[in-house]
């Protein structure tokens, strides 16, 4: 029988309620017929064949010919592998469809955008804001993907690393210079201190080329900046200012493509990195 825990495990497959019920029951029962599965799940007989056909099209079950036809779930490992492949194929199809419209899209909307942009003041162009959480993590992943030379990160404990690791790993493989400036663990709450310790050990083990240091004083902002230039010809950033009285879920992050502004953030990073960091890794046993 299904439980809340097993039901939630099926959520990433993005199935309908009937499809979830049918697949979970098939995993439990093994091989069975459509009428028997209908009776076991309560799915109406008028719907059960369509549900099973959809699950078969997704590659989650086997159809065994005969009179009557039987159905059998594939293994959990095969189901997840097929789900990933289905998403990849959907992505490739959507990407191709979007690319097919690029020339016409740009031709139609480009002049309108350029005309409207002429009326925007320099102050308005400095940054825009997104909510902290999924939106800010999405912007951060975009920065990693766009980085050509280097990525600089200011963080308390890098607690959001899991959400951006694939993009981080890809930038690492492209030989982008990666530097992480952590907050001195003595300035962290015990829970964050533990997260930071684990994160530092993980970076040391999995990404040995990544440099990291610890700020000796409090950090007024956190965020990520890429490809800064003192010639002001490159550089993007996402940053979050420190607001201790504002819950994290109510905060907003600033996103900027202003190269001069990013150069200023870079100067702050470099000054802190070179002159205001601890002499030794506080998590080291030495």
CSV table of C-alpha atoms in Angstrom, one decimal:
chain,number,residue,atom,x,y,z
A,1,UNK,CA,0.0,0.0,0.0
A,2,UNK,CA,1.1,3.5,-0.7
A,3,UNK,CA,2.3,5.8,2.1
A,4,UNK,CA,2.8,9.6,2.1
A,5,UNK,CA,6.6,8.9,1.8
A,6,UNK,CA,6.3,6.7,-1.3
A,7,UNK,CA,3.7,9.0,-2.9
A,8,UNK,CA,6.2,11.9,-2.6
A,9,UNK,CA,8.9,9.8,-4.2
A,10,UNK,CA,6.8,9.6,-7.3
A,11,UNK,CA,6.4,13.4,-7.6
A,12,UNK,CA,9.5,14.0,-9.8
A,13,UNK,CA,8.0,11.8,-12.5
A,14,UNK,CA,5.2,14.4,-13.0
A,15,UNK,CA,2.5,11.7,-13.4
A,16,UNK,CA,-1.3,12.1,-13.1
A,17,UNK,CA,-3.0,10.8,-10.0
A,18,UNK,CA,-4.2,7.7,-11.8
A,19,UNK,CA,-0.8,7.1,-13.4
A,20,UNK,CA,0.9,7.3,-10.0
A,21,UNK,CA,-1.6,4.9,-8.5
A,22,UNK,CA,-1.2,2.4,-11.4
A,23,UNK,CA,2.6,2.5,-11.4
A,24,UNK,CA,3.0,2.1,-7.6
A,25,UNK,CA,0.5,-0.8,-7.6
A,26,UNK,CA,2.3,-2.5,-10.5
A,27,UNK,CA,5.6,-2.3,-8.6
A,28,UNK,CA,3.9,-4.0,-5.7
A,29,UNK,CA,2.0,-6.6,-7.7
A,30,UNK,CA,4.4,-7.5,-10.4
A,31,UNK,CA,2.7,-8.8,-13.6
A,32,UNK,CA,-1.1,-8.3,-13.8
A,33,UNK,CA,-3.9,-7.5,-16.2
A,34,UNK,CA,-5.7,-4.2,-16.7
A,35,UNK,CA,-9.0,-5.4,-15.2
A,36,UNK,CA,-7.2,-6.7,-12.1
A,37,UNK,CA,-5.2,-3.5,-11.8
A,38,UNK,CA,-8.4,-1.5,-12.1
A,39,UNK,CA,-9.9,-3.5,-9.3
A,40,UNK,CA,-6.8,-3.2,-7.1
A,41,UNK,CA,-6.5,0.6,-7.5
A,42,UNK,CA,-10.1,1.8,-8.0
A,43,UNK,CA,-9.2,3.3,-11.3
A,44,UNK,CA,-12.3,3.1,-13.5
A,45,UNK,CA,-12.1,0.4,-16.2
A,46,UNK,CA,-12.9,3.0,-18.8
A,47,UNK,CA,-9.7,4.8,-17.9
A,48,UNK,CA,-7.3,2.0,-17.0
A,49,UNK,CA,-6.2,1.1,-20.5
A,50,UNK,CA,-5.4,4.8,-21.3
A,51,UNK,CA,-3.4,5.1,-18.1
A,52,UNK,CA,-1.4,1.9,-18.9
A,53,UNK,CA,-0.8,3.0,-22.5
A,54,UNK,CA,0.6,6.3,-21.2
A,55,UNK,CA,2.9,4.6,-18.7
A,56,UNK,CA,4.1,2.2,-21.5
A,57,UNK,CA,4.8,5.2,-23.8
A,58,UNK,CA,6.9,6.8,-21.1
A,59,UNK,CA,8.9,3.6,-20.8
A,60,UNK,CA,7.9,2.8,-17.2
A,61,UNK,CA,6.4,-0.6,-17.8
A,62,UNK,CA,6.4,-3.7,-20.1
A,63,UNK,CA,3.4,-4.9,-22.1
A,64,UNK,CA,3.2,-8.7,-22.4
A,65,UNK,CA,1.1,-9.8,-25.4
A,66,UNK,CA,-1.5,-12.5,-24.8
A,67,UNK,CA,-5.2,-13.0,-24.0
A,68,UNK,CA,-5.6,-11.1,-21.9
A,69,UNK,CA,-2.7,-8.7,-22.3
A,70,UNK,CA,-0.6,-8.3,-19.1
A,71,UNK,CA,1.5,-5.4,-17.7
A,72,UNK,CA,4.6,-5.4,-15.6
A,73,UNK,CA,6.5,-2.5,-14.0
A,74,UNK,CA,10.1,-2.0,-14.9
A,75,UNK,CA,12.7,-1.8,-12.1
A,76,UNK,CA,12.9,1.4,-10.0
A,77,UNK,CA,16.4,2.1,-11.5
A,78,UNK,CA,15.1,1.7,-15.0
A,79,UNK,CA,12.1,4.0,-14.3
A,80,UNK,CA,14.4,6.8,-13.0
A,81,UNK,CA,16.8,6.4,-15.9
A,82,UNK,CA,13.9,6.6,-18.4
A,83,UNK,CA,12.4,9.6,-16.6
A,84,UNK,CA,15.8,11.4,-17.0
A,85,UNK,CA,16.0,10.5,-20.7
A,86,UNK,CA,12.4,11.6,-21.2
A,87,UNK,CA,13.2,15.0,-19.7
A,88,UNK,CA,16.4,15.3,-21.8
A,89,UNK,CA,14.4,14.6,-25.0
A,90,UNK,CA,11.7,17.1,-24.0
A,91,UNK,CA,14.4,19.7,-23.3
A,92,UNK,CA,16.1,19.1,-26.7
A,93,UNK,CA,12.8,19.3,-28.5
A,94,UNK,CA,11.9,22.5,-26.7
A,95,UNK,CA,15.3,24.0,-27.3
A,96,UNK,CA,15.1,23.2,-31.0
A,97,UNK,CA,11.7,24.8,-31.2
A,98,UNK,CA,12.9,27.9,-29.5
A,99,UNK,CA,16.0,28.1,-31.7
A,100,UNK,CA,13.8,27.9,-34.8
A,101,UNK,CA,12.1,31.1,-33.8
A,102,UNK,CA,15.2,33.0,-32.9
A,103,UNK,CA,15.7,34.9,-36.1
A,104,UNK,CA,12.1,35.9,-36.4
A,105,UNK,CA,11.8,36.7,-32.7
A,106,UNK,CA,14.8,39.0,-32.6
A,107,UNK,CA,13.8,40.7,-35.8
A,108,UNK,CA,10.3,41.4,-34.5
A,109,UNK,CA,11.1,42.4,-30.9
A,110,UNK,CA,14.7,43.7,-31.2
A,111,UNK,CA,13.8,47.2,-32.6
A,112,UNK,CA,11.1,47.6,-30.0
A,113,UNK,CA,13.4,46.7,-27.2
A,114,UNK,CA,16.2,49.0,-28.5
A,115,UNK,CA,13.7,51.9,-28.8
A,116,UNK,CA,12.4,51.4,-25.2
A,117,UNK,CA,15.9,51.0,-23.8
A,118,UNK,CA,16.8,54.5,-25.0
A,119,UNK,CA,14.4,55.9,-22.4
A,120,UNK,CA,15.9,54.0,-19.5
A,121,UNK,CA,18.1,56.0,-17.2
A,122,UNK,CA,21.6,54.7,-16.1
A,123,UNK,CA,20.4,54.3,-12.5
A,124,UNK,CA,17.6,52.0,-13.6
A,125,UNK,CA,20.1,49.9,-15.5
A,126,UNK,CA,22.3,49.3,-12.4
A,127,UNK,CA,20.4,46.2,-11.3
A,128,UNK,CA,17.1,44.4,-11.0
A,129,UNK,CA,15.9,42.2,-8.1
A,130,UNK,CA,14.7,38.6,-7.8
A,131,UNK,CA,13.4,36.7,-4.8
A,132,UNK,CA,15.8,34.8,-2.7
A,133,UNK,CA,15.5,31.0,-3.2
A,134,UNK,CA,14.8,29.3,-6.5
A,135,UNK,CA,14.9,32.6,-8.5
A,136,UNK,CA,18.2,33.7,-7.1
A,137,UNK,CA,19.7,30.2,-7.4
A,138,UNK,CA,18.5,30.2,-11.1
A,139,UNK,CA,20.4,33.5,-11.7
A,140,UNK,CA,23.4,32.1,-10.0
A,141,UNK,CA,23.5,29.0,-12.2
A,142,UNK,CA,23.2,31.3,-15.2
A,143,UNK,CA,26.3,33.2,-14.0
A,144,UNK,CA,28.3,30.0,-13.7
A,145,UNK,CA,27.2,29.0,-17.3
A,146,UNK,CA,28.2,32.4,-18.7
A,147,UNK,CA,31.6,32.7,-16.9
A,148,UNK,CA,34.5,32.7,-19.3
A,149,UNK,CA,37.5,33.3,-17.0
A,150,UNK,CA,36.7,33.4,-13.3
A,151,UNK,CA,34.1,33.1,-10.6
A,152,UNK,CA,34.3,34.7,-7.2
A,153,UNK,CA,31.9,33.7,-4.4
A,154,UNK,CA,31.2,35.4,-1.0
A,155,UNK,CA,29.2,33.2,1.3
A,156,UNK,CA,28.6,32.3,4.9
A,157,UNK,CA,28.7,28.5,4.6
A,158,UNK,CA,27.8,27.8,0.9
A,159,UNK,CA,24.6,26.1,2.2
A,160,UNK,CA,22.9,26.4,-1.2
A,161,UNK,CA,25.8,24.6,-3.0
A,162,UNK,CA,23.7,21.5,-3.8
A,163,UNK,CA,21.3,23.6,-5.8
A,164,UNK,CA,24.0,25.0,-8.1
A,165,UNK,CA,26.6,22.2,-8.0
A,166,UNK,CA,26.0,21.0,-11.6
A,167,UNK,CA,26.7,24.5,-13.0
A,168,UNK,CA,29.7,24.9,-10.5
A,169,UNK,CA,31.1,21.5,-11.7
A,170,UNK,CA,30.7,22.5,-15.4
A,171,UNK,CA,32.6,25.8,-14.8
A,172,UNK,CA,35.3,23.9,-12.9
A,173,UNK,CA,35.7,21.5,-15.9
A,174,UNK,CA,36.0,24.6,-18.2
A,175,UNK,CA,39.0,25.7,-16.1
A,176,UNK,CA,37.3,28.8,-14.8
A,177,UNK,CA,39.3,30.1,-11.8
A,178,UNK,CA,37.0,29.6,-8.8
A,179,UNK,CA,37.5,31.4,-5.5
A,180,UNK,CA,35.3,31.1,-2.4
A,181,UNK,CA,35.4,33.6,0.4
A,182,UNK,CA,33.7,32.1,3.5
A,183,UNK,CA,32.8,33.9,6.7
A,184,UNK,CA,35.0,33.1,9.8
A,185,UNK,CA,33.2,30.1,11.4
A,186,UNK,CA,33.5,31.8,14.8
A,187,UNK,CA,31.0,34.3,13.5
A,188,UNK,CA,28.5,31.6,12.5
A,189,UNK,CA,25.7,29.9,14.5
A,190,UNK,CA,26.7,26.3,15.4
A,191,UNK,CA,24.4,24.9,12.7
A,192,UNK,CA,25.9,27.0,10.0
A,193,UNK,CA,29.4,26.3,11.3
A,194,UNK,CA,28.8,22.6,10.8
A,195,UNK,CA,27.4,23.1,7.3
A,196,UNK,CA,30.5,25.2,6.5
A,197,UNK,CA,32.9,22.5,7.8
A,198,UNK,CA,31.3,19.9,5.7
A,199,UNK,CA,31.2,22.1,2.7
A,200,UNK,CA,34.9,23.0,3.0
A,201,UNK,CA,35.8,19.3,3.3
A,202,UNK,CA,33.7,18.5,0.2
A,203,UNK,CA,35.4,21.3,-1.8
A,204,UNK,CA,38.8,20.1,-0.7
A,205,UNK,CA,38.0,16.5,-1.7
A,206,UNK,CA,36.0,17.0,-4.9
A,207,UNK,CA,37.3,20.3,-6.2
A,208,UNK,CA,40.9,20.5,-5.1
A,209,UNK,CA,41.7,23.3,-7.6
A,210,UNK,CA,39.1,25.6,-6.0
A,211,UNK,CA,40.7,28.2,-3.7
A,212,UNK,CA,39.0,29.3,-0.5
A,213,UNK,CA,39.7,31.6,2.4
A,214,UNK,CA,37.9,32.8,5.5
A,215,UNK,CA,37.0,36.4,6.1
A,216,UNK,CA,38.2,37.5,9.5
A,217,UNK,CA,35.4,40.1,9.9
A,218,UNK,CA,31.7,40.2,9.1
A,219,UNK,CA,30.6,40.3,5.4
A,220,UNK,CA,28.1,43.0,4.5
A,221,UNK,CA,26.9,41.1,1.4
A,222,UNK,CA,27.0,37.7,-0.1
A,223,UNK,CA,26.9,36.6,-3.7
A,224,UNK,CA,28.6,35.6,-6.9
A,225,UNK,CA,30.4,37.7,-9.5
A,226,UNK,CA,32.0,36.6,-12.7
A,227,UNK,CA,34.6,37.9,-15.1
A,228,UNK,CA,35.2,41.3,-13.4
A,229,UNK,CA,37.3,43.8,-15.3
A,230,UNK,CA,38.9,47.1,-14.2
A,231,UNK,CA,38.5,48.2,-17.9
A,232,UNK,CA,34.7,47.9,-17.2
A,233,UNK,CA,34.2,45.8,-20.3
A,234,UNK,CA,32.9,42.6,-18.6
A,235,UNK,CA,31.4,41.3,-15.4
A,236,UNK,CA,28.0,40.2,-14.0
A,237,UNK,CA,26.9,39.5,-10.4
A,238,UNK,CA,24.1,38.3,-8.1
A,239,UNK,CA,24.3,39.7,-4.5
A,240,UNK,CA,22.4,39.7,-1.3
A,241,UNK,CA,23.0,42.3,1.3
A,242,UNK,CA,23.0,41.3,5.0
A,243,UNK,CA,19.7,42.0,6.7
A,244,UNK,CA,19.6,40.1,9.9
A,245,UNK,CA,16.1,41.3,10.9
A,246,UNK,CA,14.5,40.2,7.6
A,247,UNK,CA,13.7,36.5,7.2
A,248,UNK,CA,15.5,34.9,4.3
A,249,UNK,CA,12.3,34.0,2.4
A,250,UNK,CA,11.3,37.7,2.4
A,251,UNK,CA,14.6,39.0,1.0
A,252,UNK,CA,15.5,39.9,-2.5
A,253,UNK,CA,18.8,39.5,-4.4
A,254,UNK,CA,20.2,42.1,-6.8
A,255,UNK,CA,21.2,41.0,-10.3
A,256,UNK,CA,23.5,43.3,-12.2
A,257,UNK,CA,25.2,43.4,-15.6
A,258,UNK,CA,26.7,46.8,-14.9
A,259,UNK,CA,30.5,46.2,-15.5
A,260,UNK,CA,31.6,49.2,-13.5
A,261,UNK,CA,29.5,48.1,-10.5
A,262,UNK,CA,30.9,44.6,-10.7
A,263,UNK,CA,34.4,46.0,-10.8
A,264,UNK,CA,33.7,47.7,-7.5
A,265,UNK,CA,32.4,44.5,-6.0
A,266,UNK,CA,35.6,42.8,-7.3
A,267,UNK,CA,37.8,45.4,-5.6
A,268,UNK,CA,36.0,44.7,-2.3
A,269,UNK,CA,36.5,40.9,-2.8
A,270,UNK,CA,40.2,41.4,-3.6
A,271,UNK,CA,40.8,43.6,-0.6
A,272,UNK,CA,39.1,41.2,1.8
A,273,UNK,CA,40.8,38.2,0.2
A,274,UNK,CA,44.3,39.7,0.4
A,275,UNK,CA,44.2,41.7,3.6
A,276,UNK,CA,41.3,40.5,5.8
A,277,UNK,CA,41.4,36.7,5.9
A,278,UNK,CA,42.5,34.3,8.5
A,279,UNK,CA,46.1,33.0,8.3
A,280,UNK,CA,45.0,29.4,8.5
A,281,UNK,CA,42.0,27.3,7.7
A,282,UNK,CA,40.0,27.3,11.0
A,283,UNK,CA,38.7,23.8,10.1
A,284,UNK,CA,42.2,22.4,9.7
A,285,UNK,CA,43.5,20.0,12.3
A,286,UNK,CA,47.0,21.6,12.1
